[in-house]
Coordinates of C-alpha atoms and ligand atoms in Angstrom, one line a residue:
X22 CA -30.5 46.3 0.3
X23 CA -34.1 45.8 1.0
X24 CA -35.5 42.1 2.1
X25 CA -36.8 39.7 -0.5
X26 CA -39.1 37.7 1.8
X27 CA -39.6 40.5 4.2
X28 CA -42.2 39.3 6.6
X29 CA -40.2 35.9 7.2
X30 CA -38.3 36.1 10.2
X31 CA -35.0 33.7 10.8
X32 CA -36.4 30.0 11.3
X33 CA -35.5 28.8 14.8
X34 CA -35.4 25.9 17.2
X35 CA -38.4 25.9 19.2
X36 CA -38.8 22.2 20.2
X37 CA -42.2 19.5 19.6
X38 CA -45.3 21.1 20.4
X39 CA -44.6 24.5 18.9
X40 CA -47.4 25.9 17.2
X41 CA -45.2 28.8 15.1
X42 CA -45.6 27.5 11.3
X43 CA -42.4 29.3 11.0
X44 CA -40.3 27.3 13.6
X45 CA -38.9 24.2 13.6
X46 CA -40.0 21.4 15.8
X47 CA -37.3 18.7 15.0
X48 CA -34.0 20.2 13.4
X49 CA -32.1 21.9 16.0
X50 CA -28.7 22.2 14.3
X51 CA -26.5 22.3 16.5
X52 CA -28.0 19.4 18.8
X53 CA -25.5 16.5 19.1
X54 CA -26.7 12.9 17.9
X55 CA -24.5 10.0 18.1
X56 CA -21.9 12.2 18.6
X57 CA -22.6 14.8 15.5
X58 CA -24.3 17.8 15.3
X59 CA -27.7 17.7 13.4
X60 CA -26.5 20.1 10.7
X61 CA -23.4 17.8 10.1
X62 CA -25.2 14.8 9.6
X63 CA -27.7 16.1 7.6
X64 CA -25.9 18.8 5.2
X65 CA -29.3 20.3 3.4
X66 CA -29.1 21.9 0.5
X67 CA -31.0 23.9 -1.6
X68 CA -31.6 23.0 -4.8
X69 CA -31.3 26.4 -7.4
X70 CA -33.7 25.2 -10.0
X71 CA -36.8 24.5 -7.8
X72 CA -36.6 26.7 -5.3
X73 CA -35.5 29.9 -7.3
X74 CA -36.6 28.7 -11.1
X75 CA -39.8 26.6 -10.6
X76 CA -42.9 28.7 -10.7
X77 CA -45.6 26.2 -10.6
X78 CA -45.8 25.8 -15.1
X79 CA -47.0 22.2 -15.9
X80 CA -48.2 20.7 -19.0
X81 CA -51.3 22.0 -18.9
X82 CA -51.3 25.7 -17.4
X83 CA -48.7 28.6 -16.5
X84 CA -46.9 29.6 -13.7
X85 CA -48.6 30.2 -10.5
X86 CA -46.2 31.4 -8.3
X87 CA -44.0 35.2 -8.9
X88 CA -40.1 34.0 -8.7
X89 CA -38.8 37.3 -10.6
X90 CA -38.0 38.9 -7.2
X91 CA -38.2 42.2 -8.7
X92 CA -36.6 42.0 -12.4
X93 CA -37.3 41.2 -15.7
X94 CA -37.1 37.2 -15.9
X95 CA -34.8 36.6 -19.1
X96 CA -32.1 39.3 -17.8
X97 CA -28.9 38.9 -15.9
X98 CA -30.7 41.2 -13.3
X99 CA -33.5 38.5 -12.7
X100 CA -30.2 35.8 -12.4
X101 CA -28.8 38.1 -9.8
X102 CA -31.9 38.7 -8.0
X103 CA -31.9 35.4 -7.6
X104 CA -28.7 35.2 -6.1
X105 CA -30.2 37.8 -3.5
X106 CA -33.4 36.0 -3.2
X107 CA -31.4 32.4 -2.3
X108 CA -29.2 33.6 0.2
X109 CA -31.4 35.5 2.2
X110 CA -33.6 32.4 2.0
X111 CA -30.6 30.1 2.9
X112 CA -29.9 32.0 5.9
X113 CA -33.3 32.7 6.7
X114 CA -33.9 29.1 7.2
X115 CA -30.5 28.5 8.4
X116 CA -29.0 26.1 5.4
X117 CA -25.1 26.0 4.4
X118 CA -25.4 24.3 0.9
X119 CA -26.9 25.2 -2.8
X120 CA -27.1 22.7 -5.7
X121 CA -27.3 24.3 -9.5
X122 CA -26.7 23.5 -12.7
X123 CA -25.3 26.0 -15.5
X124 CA -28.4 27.3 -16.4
X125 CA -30.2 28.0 -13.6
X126 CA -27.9 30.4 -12.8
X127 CA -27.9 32.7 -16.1
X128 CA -30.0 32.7 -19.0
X129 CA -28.4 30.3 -21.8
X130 CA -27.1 32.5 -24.9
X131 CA -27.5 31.8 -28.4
X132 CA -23.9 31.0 -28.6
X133 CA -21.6 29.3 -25.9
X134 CA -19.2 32.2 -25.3
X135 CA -21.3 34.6 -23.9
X136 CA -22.7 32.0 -21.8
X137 CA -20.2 31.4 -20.6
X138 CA -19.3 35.2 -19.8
X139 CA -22.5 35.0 -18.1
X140 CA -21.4 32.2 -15.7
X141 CA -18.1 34.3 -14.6
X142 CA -20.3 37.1 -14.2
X143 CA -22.8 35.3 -12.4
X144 CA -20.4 33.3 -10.0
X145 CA -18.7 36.4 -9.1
X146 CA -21.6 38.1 -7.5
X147 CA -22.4 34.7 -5.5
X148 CA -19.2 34.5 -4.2
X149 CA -19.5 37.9 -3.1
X150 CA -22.9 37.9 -1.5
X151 CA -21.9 34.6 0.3
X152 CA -18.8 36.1 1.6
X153 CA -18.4 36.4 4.8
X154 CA -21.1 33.5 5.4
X155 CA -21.1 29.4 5.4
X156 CA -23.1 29.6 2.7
X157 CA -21.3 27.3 -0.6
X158 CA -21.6 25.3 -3.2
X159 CA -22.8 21.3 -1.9
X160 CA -22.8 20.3 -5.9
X161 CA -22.8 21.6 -9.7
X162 CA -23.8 20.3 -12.5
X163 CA -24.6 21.0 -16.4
X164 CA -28.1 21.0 -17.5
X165 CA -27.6 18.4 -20.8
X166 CA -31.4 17.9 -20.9
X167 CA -33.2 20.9 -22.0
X168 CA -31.8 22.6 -24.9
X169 CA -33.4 21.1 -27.9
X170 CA -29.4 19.9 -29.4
X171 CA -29.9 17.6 -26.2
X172 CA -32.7 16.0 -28.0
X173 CA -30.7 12.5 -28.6
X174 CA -29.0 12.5 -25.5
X175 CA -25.9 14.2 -24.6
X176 CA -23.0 11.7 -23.8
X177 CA -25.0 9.3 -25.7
X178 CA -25.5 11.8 -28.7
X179 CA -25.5 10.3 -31.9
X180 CA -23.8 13.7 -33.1
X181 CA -20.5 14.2 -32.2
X182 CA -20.5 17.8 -32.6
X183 CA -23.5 17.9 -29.9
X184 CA -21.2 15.7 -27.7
X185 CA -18.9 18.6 -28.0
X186 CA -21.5 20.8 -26.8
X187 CA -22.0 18.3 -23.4
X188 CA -18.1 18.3 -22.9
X189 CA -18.0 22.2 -23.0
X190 CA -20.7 21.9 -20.5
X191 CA -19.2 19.8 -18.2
X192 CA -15.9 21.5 -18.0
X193 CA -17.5 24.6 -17.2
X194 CA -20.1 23.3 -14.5
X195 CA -16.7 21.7 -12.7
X196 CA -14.8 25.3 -13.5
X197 CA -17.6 26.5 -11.5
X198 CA -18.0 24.1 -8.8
X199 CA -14.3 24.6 -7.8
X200 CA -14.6 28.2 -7.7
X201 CA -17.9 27.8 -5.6
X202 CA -16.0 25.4 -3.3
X203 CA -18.5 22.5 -4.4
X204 CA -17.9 19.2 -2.8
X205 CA -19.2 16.8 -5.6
X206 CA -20.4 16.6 -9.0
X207 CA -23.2 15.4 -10.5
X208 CA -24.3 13.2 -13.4
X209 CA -28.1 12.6 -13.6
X210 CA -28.7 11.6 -17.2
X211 CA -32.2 13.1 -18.5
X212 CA -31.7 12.2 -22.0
X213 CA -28.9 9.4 -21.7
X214 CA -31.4 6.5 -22.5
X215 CA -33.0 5.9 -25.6
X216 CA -37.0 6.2 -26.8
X217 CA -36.9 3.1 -29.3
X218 CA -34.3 0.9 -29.9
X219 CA -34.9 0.8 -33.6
X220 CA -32.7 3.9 -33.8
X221 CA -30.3 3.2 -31.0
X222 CA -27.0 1.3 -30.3
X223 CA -27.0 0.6 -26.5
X224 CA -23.6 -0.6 -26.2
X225 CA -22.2 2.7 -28.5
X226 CA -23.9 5.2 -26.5
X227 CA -22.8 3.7 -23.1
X228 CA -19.1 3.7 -24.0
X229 CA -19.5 7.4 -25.2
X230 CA -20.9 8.5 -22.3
X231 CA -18.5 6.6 -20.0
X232 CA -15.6 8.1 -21.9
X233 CA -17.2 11.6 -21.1
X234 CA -17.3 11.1 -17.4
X235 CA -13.4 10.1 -17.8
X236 CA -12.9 12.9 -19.3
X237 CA -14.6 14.6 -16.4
X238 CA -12.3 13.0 -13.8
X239 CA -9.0 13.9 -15.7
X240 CA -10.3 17.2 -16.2
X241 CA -11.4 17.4 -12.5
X242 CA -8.7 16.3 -11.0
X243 CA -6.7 18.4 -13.2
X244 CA -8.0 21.8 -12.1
X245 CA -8.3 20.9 -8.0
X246 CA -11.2 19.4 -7.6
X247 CA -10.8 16.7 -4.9
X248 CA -15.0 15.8 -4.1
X249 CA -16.3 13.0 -5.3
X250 CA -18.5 12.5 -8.6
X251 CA -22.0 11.4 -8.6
X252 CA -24.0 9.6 -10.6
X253 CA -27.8 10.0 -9.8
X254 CA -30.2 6.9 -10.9
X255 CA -33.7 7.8 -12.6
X256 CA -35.1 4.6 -14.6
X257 CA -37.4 6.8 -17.1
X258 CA -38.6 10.3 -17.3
X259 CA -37.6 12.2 -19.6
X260 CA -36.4 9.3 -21.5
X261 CA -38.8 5.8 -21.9
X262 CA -35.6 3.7 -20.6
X263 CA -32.8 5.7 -19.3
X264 CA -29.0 4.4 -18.3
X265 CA -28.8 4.4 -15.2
X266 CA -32.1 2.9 -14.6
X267 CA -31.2 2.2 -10.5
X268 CA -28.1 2.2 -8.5
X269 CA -27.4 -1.6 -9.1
X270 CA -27.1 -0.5 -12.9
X271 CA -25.5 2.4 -12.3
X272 CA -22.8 0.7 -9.8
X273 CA -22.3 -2.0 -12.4
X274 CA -21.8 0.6 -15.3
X275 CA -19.0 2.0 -13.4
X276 CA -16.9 -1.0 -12.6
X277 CA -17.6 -1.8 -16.1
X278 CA -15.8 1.3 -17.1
X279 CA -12.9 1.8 -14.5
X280 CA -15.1 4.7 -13.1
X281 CA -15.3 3.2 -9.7
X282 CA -12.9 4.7 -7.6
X283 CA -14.3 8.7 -8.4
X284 CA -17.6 8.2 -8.4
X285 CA -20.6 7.3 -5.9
X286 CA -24.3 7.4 -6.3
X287 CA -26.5 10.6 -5.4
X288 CA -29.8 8.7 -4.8
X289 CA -32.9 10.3 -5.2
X290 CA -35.6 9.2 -3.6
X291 CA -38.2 10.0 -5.9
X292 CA -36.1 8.0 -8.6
X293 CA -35.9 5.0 -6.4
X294 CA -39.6 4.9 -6.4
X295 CA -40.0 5.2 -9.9
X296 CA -37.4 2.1 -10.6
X297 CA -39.8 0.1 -8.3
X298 CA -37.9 0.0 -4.9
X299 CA -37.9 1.7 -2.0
X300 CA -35.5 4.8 -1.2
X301 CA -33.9 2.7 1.8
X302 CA -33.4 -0.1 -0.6
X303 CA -31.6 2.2 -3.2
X304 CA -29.3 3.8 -0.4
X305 CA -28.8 0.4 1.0
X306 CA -27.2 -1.2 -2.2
X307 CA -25.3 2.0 -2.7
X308 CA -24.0 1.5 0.7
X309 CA -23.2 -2.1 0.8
X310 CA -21.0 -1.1 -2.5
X311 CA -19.3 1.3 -0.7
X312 CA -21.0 4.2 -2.8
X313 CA -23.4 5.9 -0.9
X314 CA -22.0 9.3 -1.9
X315 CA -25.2 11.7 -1.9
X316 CA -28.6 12.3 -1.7
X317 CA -31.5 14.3 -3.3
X318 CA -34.3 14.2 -0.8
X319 CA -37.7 14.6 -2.0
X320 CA -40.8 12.2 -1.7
X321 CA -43.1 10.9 -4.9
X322 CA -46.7 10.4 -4.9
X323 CA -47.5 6.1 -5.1
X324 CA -50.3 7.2 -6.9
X325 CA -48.6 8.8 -9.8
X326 CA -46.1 7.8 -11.8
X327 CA -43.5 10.3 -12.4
X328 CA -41.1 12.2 -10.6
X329 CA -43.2 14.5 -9.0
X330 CA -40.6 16.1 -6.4
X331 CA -42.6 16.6 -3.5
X332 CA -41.4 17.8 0.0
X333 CA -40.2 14.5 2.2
X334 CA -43.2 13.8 5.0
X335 CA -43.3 10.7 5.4
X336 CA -41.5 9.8 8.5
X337 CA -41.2 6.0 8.1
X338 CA -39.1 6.4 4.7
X339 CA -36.9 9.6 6.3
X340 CA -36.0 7.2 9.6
X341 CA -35.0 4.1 7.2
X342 CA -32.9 6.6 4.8
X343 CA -31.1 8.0 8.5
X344 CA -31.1 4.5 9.5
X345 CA -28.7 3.8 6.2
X346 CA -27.2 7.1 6.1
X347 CA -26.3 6.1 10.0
X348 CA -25.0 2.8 9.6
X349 CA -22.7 3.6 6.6
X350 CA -21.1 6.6 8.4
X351 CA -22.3 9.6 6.5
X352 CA -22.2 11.2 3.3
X353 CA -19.6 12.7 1.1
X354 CA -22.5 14.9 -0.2
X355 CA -25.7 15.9 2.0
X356 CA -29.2 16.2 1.4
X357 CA -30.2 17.8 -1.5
X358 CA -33.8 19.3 -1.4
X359 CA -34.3 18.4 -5.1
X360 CA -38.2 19.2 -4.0
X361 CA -40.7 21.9 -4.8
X362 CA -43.7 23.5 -3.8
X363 CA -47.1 22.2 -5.0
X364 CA -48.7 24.5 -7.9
X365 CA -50.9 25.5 -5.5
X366 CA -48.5 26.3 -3.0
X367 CA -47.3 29.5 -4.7
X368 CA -46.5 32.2 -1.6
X369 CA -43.2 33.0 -0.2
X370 CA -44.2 31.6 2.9
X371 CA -44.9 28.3 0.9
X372 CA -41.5 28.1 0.5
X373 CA -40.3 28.5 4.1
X374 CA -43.5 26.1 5.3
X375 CA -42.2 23.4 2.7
X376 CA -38.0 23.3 4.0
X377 CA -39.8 23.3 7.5
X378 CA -41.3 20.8 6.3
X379 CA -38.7 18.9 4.7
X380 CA -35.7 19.5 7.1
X381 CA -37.9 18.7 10.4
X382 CA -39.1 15.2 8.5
X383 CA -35.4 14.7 8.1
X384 CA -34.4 15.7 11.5
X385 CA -37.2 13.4 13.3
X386 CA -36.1 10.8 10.8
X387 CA -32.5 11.4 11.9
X388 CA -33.5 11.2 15.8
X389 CA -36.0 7.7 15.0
X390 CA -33.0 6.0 13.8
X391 CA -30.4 7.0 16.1
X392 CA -33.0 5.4 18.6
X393 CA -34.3 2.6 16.4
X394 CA -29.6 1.9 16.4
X395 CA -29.7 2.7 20.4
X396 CA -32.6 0.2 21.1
X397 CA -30.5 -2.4 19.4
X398 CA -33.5 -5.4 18.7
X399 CA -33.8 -4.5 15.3
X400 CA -30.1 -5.0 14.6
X401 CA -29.8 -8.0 16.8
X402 CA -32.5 -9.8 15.4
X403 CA -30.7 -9.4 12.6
X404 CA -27.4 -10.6 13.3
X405 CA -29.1 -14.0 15.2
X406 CA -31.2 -14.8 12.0
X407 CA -27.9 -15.6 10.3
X408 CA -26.1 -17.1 13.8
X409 CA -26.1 -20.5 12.3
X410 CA -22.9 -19.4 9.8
X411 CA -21.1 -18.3 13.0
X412 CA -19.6 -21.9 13.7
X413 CA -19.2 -25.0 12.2
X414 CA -20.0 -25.8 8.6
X415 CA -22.0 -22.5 8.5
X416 CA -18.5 -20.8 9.3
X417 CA -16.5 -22.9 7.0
X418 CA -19.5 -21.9 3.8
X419 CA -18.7 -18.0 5.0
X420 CA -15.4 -18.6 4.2
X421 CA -15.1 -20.4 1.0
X422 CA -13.8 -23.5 2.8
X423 CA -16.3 -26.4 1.6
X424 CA -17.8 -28.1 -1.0
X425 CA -20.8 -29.1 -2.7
X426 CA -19.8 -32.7 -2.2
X427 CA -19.2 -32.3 1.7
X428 CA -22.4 -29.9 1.7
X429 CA -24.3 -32.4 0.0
X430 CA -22.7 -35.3 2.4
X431 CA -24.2 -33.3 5.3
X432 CA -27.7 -32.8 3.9
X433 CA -27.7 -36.4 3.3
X434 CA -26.6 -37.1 7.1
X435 CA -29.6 -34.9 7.9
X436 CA -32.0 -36.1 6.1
X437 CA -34.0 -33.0 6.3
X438 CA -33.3 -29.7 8.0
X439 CA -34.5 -27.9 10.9
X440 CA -36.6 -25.3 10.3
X441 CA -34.7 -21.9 9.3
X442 CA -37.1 -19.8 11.9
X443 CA -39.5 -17.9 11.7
X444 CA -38.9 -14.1 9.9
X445 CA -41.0 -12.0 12.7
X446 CA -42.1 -9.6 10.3
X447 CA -44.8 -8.4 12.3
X448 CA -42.8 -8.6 15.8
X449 CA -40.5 -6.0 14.1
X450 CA -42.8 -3.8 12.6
X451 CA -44.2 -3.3 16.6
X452 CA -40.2 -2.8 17.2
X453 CA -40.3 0.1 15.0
X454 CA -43.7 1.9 15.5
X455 CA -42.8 1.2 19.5
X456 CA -39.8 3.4 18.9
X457 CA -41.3 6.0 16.7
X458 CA -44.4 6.7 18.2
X459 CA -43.7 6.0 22.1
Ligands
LIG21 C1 -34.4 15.1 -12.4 C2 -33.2 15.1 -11.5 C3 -32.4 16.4 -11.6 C4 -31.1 16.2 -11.0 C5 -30.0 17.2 -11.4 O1 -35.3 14.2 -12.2 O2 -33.6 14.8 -10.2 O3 -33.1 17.4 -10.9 O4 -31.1 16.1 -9.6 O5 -29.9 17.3 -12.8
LIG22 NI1 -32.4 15.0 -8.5
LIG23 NI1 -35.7 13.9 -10.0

């Protein structure tokens, strides 16, 4: 079979200072840091929809960029010449993982069925051309966002026949992840959220989605699938006010429904930007909850406002997300390049230069914290700013062994306190660019 991307060579290793656009500087995968290899730590995958699906369309003009690799777009020949297209591309640039929901792979039918048909079809050639390779599945999912009966939400429909619609849709995108030997499954809910609140019972729609991603789990569990589920925050976009606004809410949704113990978050770091934190901050509470589970790496624009799914370049926020990745021991999932090319960007070299980009900001964010860890001030300053709850009554507050009476007997003694210290803000900030940039 002929090449798709013919004039792209196999993306290699070839240290700092290179000067081949089609080499990586930073990811060398095989490279052990802190006792992992670079392409187990860091798991990239490619995500279906961007990467094979987006074209460059936006509100305001068409398509700038040819992704029908050869065949009529609409057809199950344009859905397979996809599947050539991806892994060539995947081993091209040397990633193990794909991410996809139901429709990118075929095009949707008019009725269910034959959709579905599609889908066996469809996931019997992948499995073929990846055969062989270490090419699989990272996660699956079901598109409950774009087809108009999606228009109210899709756990949170206010139509229960619709609600069977999402439910037929989940089953099959987790029929499909175990065949493609996925290791999670996602939730990211585009329409779960409401537009007014004149038309919507919160409360309602929250316990109907919860009891769909039960369902999930039984049905999951039931059929072999042993990863972990995922819930992916996004605050708004498509929806004014969506569900699972940031990981804090979505964490709390979960305990709320007895959801807990099969789920985790797959944080996006666009999302965590558009809830008003920073990525670090959204993978740290997932952490600290013990539900750091995944991530979909791609970088927002501060100056817009919407999830613009840019390539990650930014090296301070890809050392801080290693940093937490690091420090919580991994992931169950990897990192997702939920990212695409600028409408401008439309060549197939564009879409090598951007995962160059994307994996070597990740692999030099990967190597920054491993040294920011291995330099050690950052974490001891830390663990000293809180050194007064080591011992005495600081020890006994920690654990639960006092009172406000004996507390306030103590501040009374004092009179005043000393002063807590100072934070160092500054001090630290020359910690980290000392370690990045020397
Ligand atoms: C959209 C989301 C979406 C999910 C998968 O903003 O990022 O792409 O990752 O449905
Ligand atoms: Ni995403
Ligand atoms: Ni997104």
């Amino acid at each position: 079979m002929s090449e798709i991307f013919a004039n792209i060579p196999e993306i290699k290793y070839e240290g700092p200072g290179s000067k081949n656009p089609l080499s990586f500087r930073y990811y060398n995968a095989d490279e052990v840091i802190m006792g992992k290899k670079m392409r187990d730590h860091l798991n990239f995958a490619m995500a279906w929809w961007h990467n094979l699906g987006a074209n460059g369309v936006d509100m305001f003009g068409r398509g700038t960029a040819d992704k029908s690799f050869g065949a009529e777009e609409g057809t199950m020949a344009h859905a397979k010449a996809k599947v050539d297209a991806g892994v060539e591309f995947m081993k091209k640039v040397g990633i193990d993982y794909y991410c996809f929901h139901d429709v990118d792979l075929v095009p949707e039918a008019s009725d269910i069925k034959e959709t579905n048909k599609r889908l066996d079809d469809l996931t019997d050639y992948l499995l073929e051309k990846t055969k062989g390779t270490n090419i699989k599945c990272l996660w699956g999912t079901a598109n409950m966002f774009g087809n108009p009966r999606f228009m109210n939400g899709a756990g949170s429909t206010n139509s229960a026949d619709v609600y069977c619609f999402a439910a037929a849709q989940v089953k099959k995108a987790l029929d499909m992840t175990v065949k493609l030997g996925g290791r999670g499954y996602v939730f990211w809910g585009g329409r779960e959220g409401y537009e007014t609140l004149l038309n919507t019972d919160v409360k309602f729609e929250q316990e109907n989605i919860a009891q769909l991603m039960k369902m999930a789990v039984e049905y999951g569990r039931s059929i072999g699938f042993n990863g972990t589920f995922f819930i992916e925050p996004k605050p708004k976009e498509p929806m004014k006010h969506q569900y699972d606004f940031d990981a804090a809410t979505a964490i709390g949704f979960l305990r709320q429904y007895g959801l807990d113990k099969d789920f985790k978050m797959n944080i996006e770091a666009n999302h965590a930007t558009l809830a008003g934190h920073s990525f670090q901050h959204e993978l740290r509470i997932s952490a600290m909850n013990g539900m750091l589970g995944s991530v979909d790496a791609n970088t927002g624009d501060m100056l817009l406002g919407w999830d613009t799914d840019e390539f990650p370049y930014n090296i301070y926020d890809t050392t801080w997300a290693m940093y937490e990745i690091l420090k919580a021991g991994g992931l169950d999932g990897g990192l997702n390049f939920d990212s695409k090319n600028r409408r401008p960007s439309n060549t197939y070299e564009d879409m090598f230069y951007a995962f160059i980009l994307g994996m070597d900001s990740f692999a030099l964010g990967l190597r920054r914290a491993a040294a920011i860890i291995e330099d050690g001030r950052i974490d001891n300053f830390i663990k000293e700013r809180y050194a007064s709850f080591n011992e005495g009554i600081g020890k006994k507050i920690r654990e639960g062994n006092t009172s406000l009476a004996e507390l306030a007997a103590l501040a009374d003694q004092m009179g005043a306190p000393a002063s807590p210290g100072s934070g160092r803000q500054e001090y630290l900030q020359s910690i980290v660019n000392d370690v990045l940039f020397h």
